[in-house]
Coordinates of C-alpha atoms and ligand atoms in Angstrom, one line a residue:
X1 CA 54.0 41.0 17.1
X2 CA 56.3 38.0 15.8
X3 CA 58.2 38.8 12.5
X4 CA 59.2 36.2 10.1
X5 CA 59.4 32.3 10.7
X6 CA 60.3 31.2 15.1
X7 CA 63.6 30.3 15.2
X8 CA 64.8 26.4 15.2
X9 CA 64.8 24.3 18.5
X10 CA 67.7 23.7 20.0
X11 CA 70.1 27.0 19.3
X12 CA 73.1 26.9 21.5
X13 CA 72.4 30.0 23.0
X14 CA 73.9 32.8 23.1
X15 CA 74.2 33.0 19.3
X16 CA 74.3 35.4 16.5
X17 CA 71.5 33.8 13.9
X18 CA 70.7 35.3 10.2
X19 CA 67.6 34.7 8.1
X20 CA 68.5 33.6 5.0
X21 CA 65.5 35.0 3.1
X22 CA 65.7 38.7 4.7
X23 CA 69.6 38.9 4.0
X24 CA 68.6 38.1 0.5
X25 CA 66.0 40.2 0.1
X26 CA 68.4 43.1 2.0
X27 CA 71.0 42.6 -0.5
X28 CA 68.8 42.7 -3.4
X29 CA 66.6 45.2 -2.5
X30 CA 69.8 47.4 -2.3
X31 CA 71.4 46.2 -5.6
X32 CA 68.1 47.2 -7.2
X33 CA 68.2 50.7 -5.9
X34 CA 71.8 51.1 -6.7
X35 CA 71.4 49.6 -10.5
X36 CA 68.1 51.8 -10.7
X37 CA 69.9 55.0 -10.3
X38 CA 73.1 53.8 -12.2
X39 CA 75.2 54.1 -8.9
X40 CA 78.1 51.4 -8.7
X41 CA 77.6 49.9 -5.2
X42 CA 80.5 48.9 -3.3
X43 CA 79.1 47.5 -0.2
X44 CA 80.6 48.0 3.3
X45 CA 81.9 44.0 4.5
X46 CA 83.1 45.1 8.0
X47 CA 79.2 44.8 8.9
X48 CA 79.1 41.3 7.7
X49 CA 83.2 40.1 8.0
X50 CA 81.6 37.0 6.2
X51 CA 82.6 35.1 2.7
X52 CA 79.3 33.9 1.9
X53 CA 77.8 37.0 2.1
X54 CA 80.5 38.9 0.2
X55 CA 80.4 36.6 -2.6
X56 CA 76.2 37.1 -2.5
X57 CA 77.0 40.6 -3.0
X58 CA 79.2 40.2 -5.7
X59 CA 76.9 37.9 -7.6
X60 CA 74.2 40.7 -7.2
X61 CA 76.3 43.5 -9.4
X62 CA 78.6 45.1 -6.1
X63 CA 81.4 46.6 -8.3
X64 CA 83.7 45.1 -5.4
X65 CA 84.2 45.7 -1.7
X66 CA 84.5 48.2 1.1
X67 CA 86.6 47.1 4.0
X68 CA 88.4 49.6 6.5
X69 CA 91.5 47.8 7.3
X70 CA 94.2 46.0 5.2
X71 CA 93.0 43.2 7.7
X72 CA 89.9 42.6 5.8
X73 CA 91.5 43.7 2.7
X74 CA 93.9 40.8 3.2
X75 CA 91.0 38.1 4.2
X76 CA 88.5 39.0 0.9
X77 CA 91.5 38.9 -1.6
X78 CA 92.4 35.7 0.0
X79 CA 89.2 34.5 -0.9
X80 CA 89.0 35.8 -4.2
X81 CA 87.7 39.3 -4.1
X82 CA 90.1 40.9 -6.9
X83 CA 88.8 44.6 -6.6
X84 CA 89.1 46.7 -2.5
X85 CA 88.5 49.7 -1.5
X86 CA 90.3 50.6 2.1
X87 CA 88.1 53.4 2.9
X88 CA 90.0 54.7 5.3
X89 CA 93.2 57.1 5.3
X90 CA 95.5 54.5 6.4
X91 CA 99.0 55.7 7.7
X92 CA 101.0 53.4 5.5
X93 CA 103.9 52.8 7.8
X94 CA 106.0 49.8 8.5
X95 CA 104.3 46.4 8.4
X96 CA 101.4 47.7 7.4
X97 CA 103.0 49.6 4.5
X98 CA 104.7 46.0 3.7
X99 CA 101.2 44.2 4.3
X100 CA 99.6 47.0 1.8
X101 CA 101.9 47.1 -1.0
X102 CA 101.7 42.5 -1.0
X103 CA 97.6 43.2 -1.4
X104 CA 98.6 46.2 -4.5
X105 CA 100.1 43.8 -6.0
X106 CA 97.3 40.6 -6.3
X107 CA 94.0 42.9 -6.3
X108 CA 93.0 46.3 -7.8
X109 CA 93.2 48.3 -5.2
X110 CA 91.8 51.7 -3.7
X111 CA 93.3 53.0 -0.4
X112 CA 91.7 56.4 1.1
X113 CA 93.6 59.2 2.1
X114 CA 93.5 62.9 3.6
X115 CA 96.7 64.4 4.5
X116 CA 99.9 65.2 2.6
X117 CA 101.7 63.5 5.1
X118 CA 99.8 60.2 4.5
X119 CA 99.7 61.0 0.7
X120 CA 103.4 60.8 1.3
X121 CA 103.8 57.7 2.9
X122 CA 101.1 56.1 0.3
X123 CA 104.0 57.2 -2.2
X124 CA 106.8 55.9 -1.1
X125 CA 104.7 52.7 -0.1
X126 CA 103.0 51.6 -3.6
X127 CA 105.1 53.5 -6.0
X128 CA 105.0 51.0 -8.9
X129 CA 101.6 49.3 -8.5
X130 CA 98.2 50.6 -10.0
X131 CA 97.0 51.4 -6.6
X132 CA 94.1 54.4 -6.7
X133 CA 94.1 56.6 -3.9
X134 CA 90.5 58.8 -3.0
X135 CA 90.6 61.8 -1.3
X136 CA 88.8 61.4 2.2
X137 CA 86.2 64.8 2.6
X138 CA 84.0 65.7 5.8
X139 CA 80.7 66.4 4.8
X140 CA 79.5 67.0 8.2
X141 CA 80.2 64.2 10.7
X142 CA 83.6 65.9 11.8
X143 CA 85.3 62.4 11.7
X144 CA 88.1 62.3 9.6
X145 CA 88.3 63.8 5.7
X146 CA 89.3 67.2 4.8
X147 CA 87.0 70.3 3.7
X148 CA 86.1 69.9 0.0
X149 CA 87.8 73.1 -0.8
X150 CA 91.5 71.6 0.3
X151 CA 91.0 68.2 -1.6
X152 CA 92.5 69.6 -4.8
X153 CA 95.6 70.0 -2.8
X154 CA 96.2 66.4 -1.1
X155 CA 95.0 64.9 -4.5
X156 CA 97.8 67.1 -6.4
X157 CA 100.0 66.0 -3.8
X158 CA 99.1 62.2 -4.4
X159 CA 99.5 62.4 -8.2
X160 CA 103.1 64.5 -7.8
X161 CA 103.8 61.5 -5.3
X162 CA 103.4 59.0 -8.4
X163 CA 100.0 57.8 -7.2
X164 CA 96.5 57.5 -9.2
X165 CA 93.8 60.0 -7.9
X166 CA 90.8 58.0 -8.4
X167 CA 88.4 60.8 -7.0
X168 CA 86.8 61.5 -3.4
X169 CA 84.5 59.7 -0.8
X170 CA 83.2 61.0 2.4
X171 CA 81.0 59.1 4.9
X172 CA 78.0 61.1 5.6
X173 CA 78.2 59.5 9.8
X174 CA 76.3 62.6 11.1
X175 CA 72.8 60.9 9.5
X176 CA 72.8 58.9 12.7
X177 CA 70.6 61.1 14.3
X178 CA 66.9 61.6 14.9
X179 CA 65.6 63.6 11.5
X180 CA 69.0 64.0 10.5
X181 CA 69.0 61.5 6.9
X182 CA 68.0 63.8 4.7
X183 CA 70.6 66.7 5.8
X184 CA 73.0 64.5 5.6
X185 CA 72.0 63.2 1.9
X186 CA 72.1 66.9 1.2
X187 CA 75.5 67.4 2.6
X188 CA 77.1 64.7 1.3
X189 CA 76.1 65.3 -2.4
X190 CA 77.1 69.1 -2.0
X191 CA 80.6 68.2 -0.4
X192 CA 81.5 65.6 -3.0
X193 CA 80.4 67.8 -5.6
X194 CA 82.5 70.8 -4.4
X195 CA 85.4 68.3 -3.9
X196 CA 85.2 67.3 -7.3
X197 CA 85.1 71.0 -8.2
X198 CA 88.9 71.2 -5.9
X199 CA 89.9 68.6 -8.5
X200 CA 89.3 69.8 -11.3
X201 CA 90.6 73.2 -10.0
X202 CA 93.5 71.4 -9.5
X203 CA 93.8 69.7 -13.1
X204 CA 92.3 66.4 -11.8
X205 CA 89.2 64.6 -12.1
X206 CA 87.2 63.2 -9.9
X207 CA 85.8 60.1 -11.4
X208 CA 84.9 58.2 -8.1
X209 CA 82.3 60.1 -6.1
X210 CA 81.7 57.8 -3.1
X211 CA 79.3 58.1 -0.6
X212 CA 76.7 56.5 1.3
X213 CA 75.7 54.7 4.2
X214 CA 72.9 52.8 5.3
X215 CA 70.4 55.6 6.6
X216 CA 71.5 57.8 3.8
X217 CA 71.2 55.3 1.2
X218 CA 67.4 55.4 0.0
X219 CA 68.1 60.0 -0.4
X220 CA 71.6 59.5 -1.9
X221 CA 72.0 61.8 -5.2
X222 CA 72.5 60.1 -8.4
X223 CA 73.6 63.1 -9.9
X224 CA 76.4 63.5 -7.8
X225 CA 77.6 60.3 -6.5
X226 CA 78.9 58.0 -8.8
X227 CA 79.4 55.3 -5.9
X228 CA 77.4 53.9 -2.5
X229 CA 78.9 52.3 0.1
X230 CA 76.5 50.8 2.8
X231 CA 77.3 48.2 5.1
X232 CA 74.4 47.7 7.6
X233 CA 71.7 47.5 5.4
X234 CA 72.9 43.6 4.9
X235 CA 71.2 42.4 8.4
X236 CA 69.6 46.0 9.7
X237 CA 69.9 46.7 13.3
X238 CA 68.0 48.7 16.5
X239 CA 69.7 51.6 15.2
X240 CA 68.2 52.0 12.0
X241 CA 64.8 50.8 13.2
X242 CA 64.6 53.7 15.6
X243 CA 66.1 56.4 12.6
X244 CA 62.9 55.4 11.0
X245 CA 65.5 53.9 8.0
X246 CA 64.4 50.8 8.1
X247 CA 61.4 48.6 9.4
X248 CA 61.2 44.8 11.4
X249 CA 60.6 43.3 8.4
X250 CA 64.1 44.1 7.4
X251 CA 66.1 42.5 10.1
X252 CA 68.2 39.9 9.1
X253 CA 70.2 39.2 12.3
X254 CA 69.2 38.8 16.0
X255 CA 71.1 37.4 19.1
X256 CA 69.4 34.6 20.3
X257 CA 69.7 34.3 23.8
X258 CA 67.6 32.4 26.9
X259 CA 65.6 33.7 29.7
X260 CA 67.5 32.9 32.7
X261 CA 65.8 35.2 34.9
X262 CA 63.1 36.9 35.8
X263 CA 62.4 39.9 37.8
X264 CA 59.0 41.4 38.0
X265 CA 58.7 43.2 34.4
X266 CA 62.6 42.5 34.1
X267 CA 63.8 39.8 32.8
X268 CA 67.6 38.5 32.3
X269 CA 68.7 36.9 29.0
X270 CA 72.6 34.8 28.6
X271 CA 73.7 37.5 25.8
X272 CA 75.6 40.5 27.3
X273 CA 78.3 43.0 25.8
X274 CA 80.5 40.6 25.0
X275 CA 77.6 39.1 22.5
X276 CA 75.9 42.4 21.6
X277 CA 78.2 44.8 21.7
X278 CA 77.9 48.2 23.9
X279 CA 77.3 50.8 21.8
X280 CA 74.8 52.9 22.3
X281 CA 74.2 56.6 21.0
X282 CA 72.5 59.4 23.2
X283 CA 69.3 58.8 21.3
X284 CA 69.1 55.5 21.3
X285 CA 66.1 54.0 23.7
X286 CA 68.2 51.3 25.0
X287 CA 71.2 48.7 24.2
X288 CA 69.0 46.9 21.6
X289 CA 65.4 45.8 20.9
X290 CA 63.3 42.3 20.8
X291 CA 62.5 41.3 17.4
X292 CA 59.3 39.9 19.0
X293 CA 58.6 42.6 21.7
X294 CA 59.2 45.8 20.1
X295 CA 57.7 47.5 23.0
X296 CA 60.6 45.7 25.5
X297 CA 63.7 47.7 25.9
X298 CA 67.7 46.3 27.1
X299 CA 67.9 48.9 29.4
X300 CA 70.5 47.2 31.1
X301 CA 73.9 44.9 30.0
X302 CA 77.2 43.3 31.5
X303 CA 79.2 41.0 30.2
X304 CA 76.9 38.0 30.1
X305 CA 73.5 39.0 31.1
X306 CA 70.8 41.6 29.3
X307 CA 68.1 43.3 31.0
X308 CA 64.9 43.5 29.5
X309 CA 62.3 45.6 30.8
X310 CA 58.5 45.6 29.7
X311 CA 56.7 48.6 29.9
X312 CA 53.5 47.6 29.8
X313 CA 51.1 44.5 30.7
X314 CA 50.7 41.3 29.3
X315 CA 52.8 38.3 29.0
X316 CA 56.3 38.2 29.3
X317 CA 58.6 35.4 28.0
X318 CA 59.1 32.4 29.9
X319 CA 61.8 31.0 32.2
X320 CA 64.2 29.4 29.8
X321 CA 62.7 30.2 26.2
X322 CA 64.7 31.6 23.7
X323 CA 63.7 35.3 22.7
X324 CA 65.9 37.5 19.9
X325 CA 67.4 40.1 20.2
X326 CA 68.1 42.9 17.7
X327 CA 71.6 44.6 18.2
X328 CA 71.6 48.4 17.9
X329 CA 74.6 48.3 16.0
X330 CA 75.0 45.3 14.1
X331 CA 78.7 45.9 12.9
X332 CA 80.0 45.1 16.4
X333 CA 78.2 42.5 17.8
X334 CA 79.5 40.4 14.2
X335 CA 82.9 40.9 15.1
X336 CA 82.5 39.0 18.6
X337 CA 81.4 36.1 17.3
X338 CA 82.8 33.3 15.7
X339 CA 80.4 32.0 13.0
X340 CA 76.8 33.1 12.1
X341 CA 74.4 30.4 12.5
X342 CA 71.9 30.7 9.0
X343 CA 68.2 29.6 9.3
X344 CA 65.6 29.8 6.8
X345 CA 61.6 28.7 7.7
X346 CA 63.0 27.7 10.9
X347 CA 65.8 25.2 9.9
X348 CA 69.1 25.6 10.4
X349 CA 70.5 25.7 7.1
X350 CA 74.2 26.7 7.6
X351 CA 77.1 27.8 9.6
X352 CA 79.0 30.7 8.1
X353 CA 82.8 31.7 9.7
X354 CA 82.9 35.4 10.5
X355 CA 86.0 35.0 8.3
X356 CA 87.3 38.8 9.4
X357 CA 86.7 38.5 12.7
X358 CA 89.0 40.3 14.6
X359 CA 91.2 41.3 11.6
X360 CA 91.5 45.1 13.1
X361 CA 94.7 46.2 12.0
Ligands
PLP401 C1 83.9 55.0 5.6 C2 82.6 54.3 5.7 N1 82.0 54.0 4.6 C3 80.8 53.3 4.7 C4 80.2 52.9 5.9 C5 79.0 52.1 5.9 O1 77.9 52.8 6.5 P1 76.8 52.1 7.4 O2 77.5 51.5 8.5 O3 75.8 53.2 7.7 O4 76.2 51.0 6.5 C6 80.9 53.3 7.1 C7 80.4 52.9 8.4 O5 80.9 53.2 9.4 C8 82.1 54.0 7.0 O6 82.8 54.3 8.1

């Protein structure tokens, strides 16, 4: 099987490579879906960490953007990006706090949150700007967010503090599992509704419903969610190819890396962890896939080197040809690199900085 157009001759190998016309037809394919169901989308940038793709997002209706640290926040307003959501309930001390309340003041901001205690600090942080704050909920993955039925409280808590309550969000992680999506969907619409319900309970409402992530994205509830917030779905990975949310044809990014060994039905290629990134869940198959191969597995990876093991008979890859590689989790393997080298029918078109690289904290 070979999907889409061979790459260019000549990549400096190992290196992170996009097509062009899949990302687009990724990021429209998603702003349809959203505008279909009248759900604002605020895509997720830490999978991408890249201007170019931000402001493609932007163009194609995104309300503004999802980051998770004041990092990115910091790098997207630079650029131009004048509404951010830091889904994440940041603890709003010190440098940070002074970092936060510089961004409140030059973008319209959203900062998540789910304790009193970093309600409080929010307060003391931003009092005086138009900063939103949305109430973190768990709607199954166990990660961080509080049960819907205590949301009234921390958002009663914000608003006494002197902040905005915008609404709720949860991120509905537990759909990264086998046959898990559409649980998760379920979950997440019932948690954000019930939150809501804590609001209002509360003498608040809940105006911002946000939800979503890439495997949940296509089952989301329209009725419910006011707001979707995928990241992935911009380049696709291993991950959501073996969910079953989404096929080859949507890959967008692959590692290209070089045969520089081979082994029997093993062969090594020059991208390791430090190009792929390690993660791999206890269901995953592997440490990543071959766009080309799908029936090859990285069973194997170090620092510089990935195994790749064929299963079956046939031809493998030769000595020294360049092969790609799909990451199982995009997200990571973006934030090693430097730049993203863009091809489209197998020139290379571009060079995009991954302009957040690295911008953790
Ligand atoms: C809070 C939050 N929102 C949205 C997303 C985006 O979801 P996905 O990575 O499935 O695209 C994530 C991903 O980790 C997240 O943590």
């Amino acid at each position: 099987m070979t999907v889409g157009p061979p790459l260019p001759a000549d990549l400096q190998t190992p290196c992170l490579v996009v097509d062009r016309d899949v990302l687009e037809a990724n990021l429209a394919g998603m702003a349809s879906h959203a505008r279909g169901l009248g759900v604002s989308l605020r895509p997720h940038a830490k999978t991408h960490k890249c201007l170019e793709i931000a402001d493609r997002q932007l163009a194609l209706g995104a309300v503004g953007l999802t980051v998770a640290t004041v990092g990115e926040a910091e790098v997207f307003a630079d650029a131009g990006c004048a509404d951010l959501f830091i889904a994440y309930p940041l603890w709003a001390a010190g440098s940070r706090g002074r970092r936060l309340r510089a961004l409140a003041e030059r973008v319209s901001l959203r900062v998540g949150a789910e304790s009193r205690e970093g309600v409080e600090l929010l307060a003391s942080t931003l009092a005086g700007t138009a900063t939103a704050v949305v109430i973190e909920i768990d709607s199954g993955h166990h990660r961080t967010g509080v049960t819907p039925e205590f949301a009234g409280e921390v958002a009663a808590a914000a608003q006494g503090g002197g902040l905005r309550v915008a609404g709720v969000f949860t991120f509905p992680g537990h759909g990264y599992g086998p046959g898990e999506r559409e649980r998760a969907a379920t979950d997440e619409a019932r948690a954000l509704g019930a939150a809501a319900s804590s609001l209002r309970d509360a003498g608040l409402e809940a105006r911002v419903r946000s939800g979503g992530s890439t495997p949940t994205a296509a089952l989301l509830d329209p009725h419910t969610l006011t707001e979707l917030r995928p990241g992935v779905y911009a380049f696709s990975d291993a991950q959501q190819i073996e969910l079953g949310a989404a096929g080859w044809d949507s890959v967008a990014l692959t590692a290209a890396a070089t045969v520089v060994s081979r082994r029997g039905r093993n062969l090594v290629l020059d991208a390791g962890s430090k190009v792929l990134g390690a993660d791999r869940l206890p269901w995953a198959t592997g440490y990543g896939r071959l766009l080309d191969h799908p029936e090859a597995r990285v069973t194997a990876l170090s620092e510089h080197h990935a195994t790749v093991s064929f299963p079956t008979d046939g031809p493998l890859p030769d000595l020294g040809s360049v092969v790609r590689v799909v990451p199982n989790h995009v997200c990571t393997a973006v934030n090693l690199a430097d730049e993203l080298v863009v091809v489209a029918d197998s020139a290379l078109i571009d060079q995009w900085p991954v302009a957040a690289r690295g911008r953790n904290a």
